[in-house]
Coordinates of C-alpha atoms and ligand atoms in Angstrom, one line a residue:
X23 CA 0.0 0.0 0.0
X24 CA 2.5 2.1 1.1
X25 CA 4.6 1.5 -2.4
X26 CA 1.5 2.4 -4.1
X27 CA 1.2 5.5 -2.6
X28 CA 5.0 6.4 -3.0
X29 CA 4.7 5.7 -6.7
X30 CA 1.3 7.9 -7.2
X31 CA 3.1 10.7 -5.5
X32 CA 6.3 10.0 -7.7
X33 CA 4.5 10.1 -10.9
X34 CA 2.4 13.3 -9.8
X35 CA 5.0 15.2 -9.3
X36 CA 6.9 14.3 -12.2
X37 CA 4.1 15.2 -14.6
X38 CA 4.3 19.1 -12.5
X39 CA 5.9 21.3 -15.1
X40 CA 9.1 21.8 -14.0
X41 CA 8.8 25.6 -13.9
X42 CA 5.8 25.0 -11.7
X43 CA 7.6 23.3 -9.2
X44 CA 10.5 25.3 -9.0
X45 CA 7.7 29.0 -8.6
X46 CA 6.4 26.7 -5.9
X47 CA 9.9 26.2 -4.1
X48 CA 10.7 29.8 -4.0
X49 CA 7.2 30.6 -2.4
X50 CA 7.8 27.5 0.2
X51 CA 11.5 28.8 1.1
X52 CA 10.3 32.2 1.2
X53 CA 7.2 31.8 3.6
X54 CA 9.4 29.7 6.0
X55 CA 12.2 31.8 6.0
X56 CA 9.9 34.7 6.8
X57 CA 12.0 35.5 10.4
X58 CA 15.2 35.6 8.6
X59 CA 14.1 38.1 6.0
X60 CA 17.1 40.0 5.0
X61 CA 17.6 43.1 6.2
X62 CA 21.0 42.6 5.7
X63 CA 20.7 42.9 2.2
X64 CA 20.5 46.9 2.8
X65 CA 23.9 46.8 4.3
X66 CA 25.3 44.5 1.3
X67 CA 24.1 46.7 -1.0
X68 CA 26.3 49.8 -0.3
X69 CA 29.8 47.8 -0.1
X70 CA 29.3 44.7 -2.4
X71 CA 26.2 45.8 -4.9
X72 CA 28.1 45.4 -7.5
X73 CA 28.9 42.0 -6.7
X74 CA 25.2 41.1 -6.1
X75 CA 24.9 42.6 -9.4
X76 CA 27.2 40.7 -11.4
X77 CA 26.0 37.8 -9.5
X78 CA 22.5 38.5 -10.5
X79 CA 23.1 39.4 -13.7
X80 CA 25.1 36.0 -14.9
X81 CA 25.1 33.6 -11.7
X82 CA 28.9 34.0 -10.9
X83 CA 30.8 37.0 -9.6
X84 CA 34.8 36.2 -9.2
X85 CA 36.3 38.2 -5.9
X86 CA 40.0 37.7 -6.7
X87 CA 41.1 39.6 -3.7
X88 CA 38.7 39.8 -0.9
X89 CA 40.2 36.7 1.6
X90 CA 43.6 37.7 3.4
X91 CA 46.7 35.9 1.3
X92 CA 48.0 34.8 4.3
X93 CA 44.3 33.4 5.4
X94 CA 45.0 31.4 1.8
X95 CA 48.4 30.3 2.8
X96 CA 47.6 29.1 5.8
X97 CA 44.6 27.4 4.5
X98 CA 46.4 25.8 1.8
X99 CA 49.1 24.8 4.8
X100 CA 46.6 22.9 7.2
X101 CA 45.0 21.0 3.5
X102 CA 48.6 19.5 2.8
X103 CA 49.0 18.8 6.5
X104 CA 45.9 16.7 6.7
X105 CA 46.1 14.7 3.0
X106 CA 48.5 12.5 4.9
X107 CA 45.9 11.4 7.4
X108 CA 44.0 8.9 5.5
X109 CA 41.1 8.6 8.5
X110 CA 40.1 12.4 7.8
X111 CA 39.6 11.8 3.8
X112 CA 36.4 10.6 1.8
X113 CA 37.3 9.5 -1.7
X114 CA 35.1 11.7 -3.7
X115 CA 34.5 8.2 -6.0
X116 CA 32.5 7.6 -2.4
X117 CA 30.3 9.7 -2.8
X118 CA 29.3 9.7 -6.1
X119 CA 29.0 5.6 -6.6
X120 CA 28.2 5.3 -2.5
X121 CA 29.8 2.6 -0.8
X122 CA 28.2 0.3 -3.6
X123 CA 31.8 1.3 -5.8
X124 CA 33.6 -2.3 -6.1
X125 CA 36.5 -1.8 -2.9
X126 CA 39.6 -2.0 -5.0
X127 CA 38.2 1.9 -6.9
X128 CA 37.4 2.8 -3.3
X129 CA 41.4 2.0 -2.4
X130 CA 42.0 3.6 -5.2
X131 CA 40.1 6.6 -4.5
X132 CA 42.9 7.2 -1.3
X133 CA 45.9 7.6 -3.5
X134 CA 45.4 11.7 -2.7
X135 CA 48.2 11.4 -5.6
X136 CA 45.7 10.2 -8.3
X137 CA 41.9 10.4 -7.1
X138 CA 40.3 13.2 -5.8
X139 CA 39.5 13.5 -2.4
X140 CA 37.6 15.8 0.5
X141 CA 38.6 16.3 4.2
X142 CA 35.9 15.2 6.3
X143 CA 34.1 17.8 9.0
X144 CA 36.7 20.9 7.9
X145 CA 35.3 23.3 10.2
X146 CA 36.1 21.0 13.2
X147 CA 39.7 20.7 12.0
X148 CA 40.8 23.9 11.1
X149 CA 39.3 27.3 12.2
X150 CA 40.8 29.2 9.0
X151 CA 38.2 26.8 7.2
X152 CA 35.1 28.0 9.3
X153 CA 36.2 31.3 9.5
X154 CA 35.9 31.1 5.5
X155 CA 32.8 29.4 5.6
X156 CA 31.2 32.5 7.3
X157 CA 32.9 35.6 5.8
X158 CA 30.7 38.1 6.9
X159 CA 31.1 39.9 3.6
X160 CA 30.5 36.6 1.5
X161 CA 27.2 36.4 3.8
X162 CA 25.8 39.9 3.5
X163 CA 26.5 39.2 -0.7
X164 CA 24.2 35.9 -0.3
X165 CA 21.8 37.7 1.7
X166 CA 21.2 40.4 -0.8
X167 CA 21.1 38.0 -2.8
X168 CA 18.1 35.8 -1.6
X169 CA 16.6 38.8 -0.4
X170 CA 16.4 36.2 3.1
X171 CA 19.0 35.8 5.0
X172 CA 21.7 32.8 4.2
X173 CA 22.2 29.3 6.1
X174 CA 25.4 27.6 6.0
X175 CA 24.7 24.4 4.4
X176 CA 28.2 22.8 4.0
X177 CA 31.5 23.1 4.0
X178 CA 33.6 21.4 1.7
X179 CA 37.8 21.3 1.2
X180 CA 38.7 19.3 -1.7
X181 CA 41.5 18.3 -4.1
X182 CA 41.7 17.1 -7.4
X183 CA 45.0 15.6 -8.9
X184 CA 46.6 15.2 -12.3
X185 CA 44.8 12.6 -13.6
X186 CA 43.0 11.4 -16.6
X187 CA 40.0 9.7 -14.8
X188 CA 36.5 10.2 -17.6
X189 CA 34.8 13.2 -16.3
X190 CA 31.8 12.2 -13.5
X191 CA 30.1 13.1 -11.3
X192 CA 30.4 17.4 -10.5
X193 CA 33.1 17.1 -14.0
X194 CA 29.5 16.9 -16.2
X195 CA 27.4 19.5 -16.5
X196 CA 24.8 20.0 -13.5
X197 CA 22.7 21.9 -11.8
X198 CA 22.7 21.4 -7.8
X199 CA 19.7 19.5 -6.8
X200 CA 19.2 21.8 -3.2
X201 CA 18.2 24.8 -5.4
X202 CA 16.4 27.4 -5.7
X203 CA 18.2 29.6 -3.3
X204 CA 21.3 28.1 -3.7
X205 CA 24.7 29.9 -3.8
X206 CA 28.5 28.3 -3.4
X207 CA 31.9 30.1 -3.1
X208 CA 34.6 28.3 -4.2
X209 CA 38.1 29.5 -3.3
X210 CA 41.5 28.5 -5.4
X211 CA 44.1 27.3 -2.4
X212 CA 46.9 27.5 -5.5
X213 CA 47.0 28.9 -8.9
X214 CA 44.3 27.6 -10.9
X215 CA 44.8 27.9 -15.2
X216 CA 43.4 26.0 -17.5
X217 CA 45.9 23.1 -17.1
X218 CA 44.0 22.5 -13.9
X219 CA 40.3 21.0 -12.8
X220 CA 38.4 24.5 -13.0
X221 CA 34.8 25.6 -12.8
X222 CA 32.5 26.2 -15.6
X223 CA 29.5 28.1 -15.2
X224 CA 27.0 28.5 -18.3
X225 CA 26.5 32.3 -18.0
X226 CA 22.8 33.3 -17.6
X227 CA 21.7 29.7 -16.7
X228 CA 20.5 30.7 -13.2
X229 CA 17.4 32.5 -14.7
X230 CA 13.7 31.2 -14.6
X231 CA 14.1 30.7 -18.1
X232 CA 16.8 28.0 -17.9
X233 CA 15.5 26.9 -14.3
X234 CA 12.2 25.9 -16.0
X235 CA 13.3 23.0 -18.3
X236 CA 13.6 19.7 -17.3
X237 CA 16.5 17.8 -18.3
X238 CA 18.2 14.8 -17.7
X239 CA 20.8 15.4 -13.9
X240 CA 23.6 15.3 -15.6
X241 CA 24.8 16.8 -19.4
X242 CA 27.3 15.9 -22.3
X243 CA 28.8 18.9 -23.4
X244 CA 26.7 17.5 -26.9
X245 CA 23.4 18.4 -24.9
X246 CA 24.8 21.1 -23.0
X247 CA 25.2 23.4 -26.0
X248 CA 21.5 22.3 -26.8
X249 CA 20.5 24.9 -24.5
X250 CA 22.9 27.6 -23.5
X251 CA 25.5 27.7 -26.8
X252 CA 29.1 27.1 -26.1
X253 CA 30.5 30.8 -26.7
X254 CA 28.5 31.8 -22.7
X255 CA 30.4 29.2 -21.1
X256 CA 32.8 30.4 -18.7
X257 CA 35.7 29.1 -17.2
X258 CA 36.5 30.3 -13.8
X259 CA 40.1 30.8 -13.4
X260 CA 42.3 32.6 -11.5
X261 CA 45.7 33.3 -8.8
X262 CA 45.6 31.5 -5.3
X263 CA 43.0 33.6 -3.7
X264 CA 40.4 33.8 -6.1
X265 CA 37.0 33.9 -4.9
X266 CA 33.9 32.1 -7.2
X267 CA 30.9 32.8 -5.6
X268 CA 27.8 30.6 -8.2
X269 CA 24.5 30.1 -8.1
X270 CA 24.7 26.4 -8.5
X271 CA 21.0 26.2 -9.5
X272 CA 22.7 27.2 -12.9
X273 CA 24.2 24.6 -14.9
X274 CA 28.0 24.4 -13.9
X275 CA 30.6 21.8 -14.1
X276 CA 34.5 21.1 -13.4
X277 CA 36.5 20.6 -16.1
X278 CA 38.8 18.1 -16.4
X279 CA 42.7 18.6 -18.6
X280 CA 44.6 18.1 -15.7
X281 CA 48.3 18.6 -15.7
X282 CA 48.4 20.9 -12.9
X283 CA 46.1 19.9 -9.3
X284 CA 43.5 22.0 -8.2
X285 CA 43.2 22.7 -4.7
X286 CA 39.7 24.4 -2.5
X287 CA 37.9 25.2 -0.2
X288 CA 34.1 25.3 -1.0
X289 CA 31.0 27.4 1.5
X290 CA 27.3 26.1 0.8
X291 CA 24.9 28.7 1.1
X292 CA 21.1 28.0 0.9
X293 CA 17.8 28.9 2.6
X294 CA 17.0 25.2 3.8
X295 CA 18.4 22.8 6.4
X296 CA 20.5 20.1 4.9
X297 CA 20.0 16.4 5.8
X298 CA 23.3 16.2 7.4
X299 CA 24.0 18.6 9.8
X300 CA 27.4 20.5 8.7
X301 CA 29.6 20.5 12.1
X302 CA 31.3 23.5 13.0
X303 CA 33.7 23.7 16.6
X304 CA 32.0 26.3 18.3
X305 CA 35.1 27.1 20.6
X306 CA 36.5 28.9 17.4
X307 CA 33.4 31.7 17.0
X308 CA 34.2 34.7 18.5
X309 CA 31.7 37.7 18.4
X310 CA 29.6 36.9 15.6
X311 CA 27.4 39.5 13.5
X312 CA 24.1 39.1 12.5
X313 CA 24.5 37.9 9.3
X314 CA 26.8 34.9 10.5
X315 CA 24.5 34.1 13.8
X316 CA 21.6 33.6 11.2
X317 CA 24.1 31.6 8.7
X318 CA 24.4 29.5 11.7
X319 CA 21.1 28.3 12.0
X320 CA 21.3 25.0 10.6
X321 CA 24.7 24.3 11.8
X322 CA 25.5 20.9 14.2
X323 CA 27.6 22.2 17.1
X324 CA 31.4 20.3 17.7
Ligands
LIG10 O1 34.8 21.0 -9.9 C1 34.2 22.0 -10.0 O2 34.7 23.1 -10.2 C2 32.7 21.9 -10.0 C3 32.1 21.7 -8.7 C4 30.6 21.5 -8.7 O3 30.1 21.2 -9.6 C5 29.9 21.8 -7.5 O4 30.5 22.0 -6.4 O5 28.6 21.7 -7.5

């Protein structure tokens, strides 16, 4: 019975016009995020509008000098420090074939020298990464954004290695599933060309126009240019220290010629609680504004 009822609900909501669906998310998120409406995004407007603006006008603003180099360095420092701790790694193969992946790949998927790999928890082992995480000018841009105020969703520190793996996964062309109200930074810990794994963001894709087709999850490059033509997609490149910040509900990707690694450090921002509870070590917040009390919210204390 209770199949049957799981399948009627399935195939209702798959016949919803996407478009439909998506108007009805924003309404949703907006009437229970009513208490964290953003006044903030007054104060974001007067230091970072043009950012919001950029970010509004073509889903991506790059910051290339708003995080401290030495915040960067040391950063990059504590990522090398903890690649030889093989505990404190998830193969990202892990988490995109679950724990299903046949165990010699998953081996595999340690070599930090050959598979790419994330640092479990980093805000409860370094408190350069949480500090990152809530950058109280990144927050006030996400809340001007929105128009609500932001939630820290995740927190992710990530490397990818010279390799020539197919592209999976985040390396084909997406759009982030916890959308609408969905926006990532993504900060370079080295220099990042295009001889490295970089992001590509499909300029203009974060629009209503783009959000309300339905497509397959993830995209060749073949259907990609099907619907957003090849000469708007942008690669995001840039020194150690360059800041991304994406609306992720747009279609993006990593792309893959590797001969140099890529090293980062990603913040998740979104209006919604995420299943897992991202862990922070609360022993490293000091005073904390508004904006980063509300971002916050969501977050599993460590
Ligand atoms: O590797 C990249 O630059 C893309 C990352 C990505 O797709 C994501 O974080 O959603």
């Amino acid at each position: 019975m209770a199949m049957v009822v799981r399948r009627t609900a399935r195939s209702v909501r798959q016949s919803v016009p996407r478009g439909l669906e998506y108007r009805l998310k924003i309404l949703w998120r907006y009437t229970r995020n009513m208490p964290n409406g953003a006044d903030a995004s007054a104060t974001a407007a007067k230091e970072s509008g043009r950012y919001v603006e950029e970010l509004r006008q073509n889903g991506f603003v790059v910051i290339p000098d708003l995080i401290d180099p030495d915040k960067v360095t040391a950063m990059a420092a504590a990522w090398k420090n903890e690649l030889s701790h093989r505990d404190r790694l998830i193969p990202l193969l892990k988490l995109t074939h679950g724990d299903n992946a046949p165990s010699e790949l998953l081996e595999a998927g340690y070599d930090v020298n050959k598979a790419d790999v994330l640092l479990k928890d980093p805000m409860t082992v370094f408190s350069g990464y949480a500090e990152f995480a809530l950058n109280d000018t990144v927050l006030r841009i996400v809340n001007s954004y929105f128009g609500r105020c932001c939630a820290l969703y995740d927190c992710i520190v990530w490397r990818n290695p010279v390799n020539d793996l197919a592209p999976l996964g985040s390396f084909l062309w997406h759009r982030d599933p916890e959308g609408p109200f969905l926006v990532k930074s993504f900060l370079y810990m080295n220099d990042v060309d295009e001889e490295a794994a970089h992001f590509v963001y499909a300029r203009g894709s974060h629009t209503m126009k783009f959000q309300a087709l339905k497509t397959k999850h993830r995209l060749t490059n073949e259907e990609m240019e099907r619907i957003v033509p090849r000469d708007q997609w942008v690669r995001l490149l840039g020194k150690a220290g360059t800041l991304i910040l994406a609306d992720t509900s747009g279609f993006h990707k990593g792309e893959k010629p590797r001969s140099k690694e890529r090293n980062m450090v990603q913040g998740v921002y979104t209006l919604v609680p995420p299943e897992k509870p991202v862990a922070v070590n609360q022993q490293w917040l000091g005073d904390l504004t508004p904006a980063q009390t509300k971002a916050l919210r969501f977050v599993q204390p460590f």
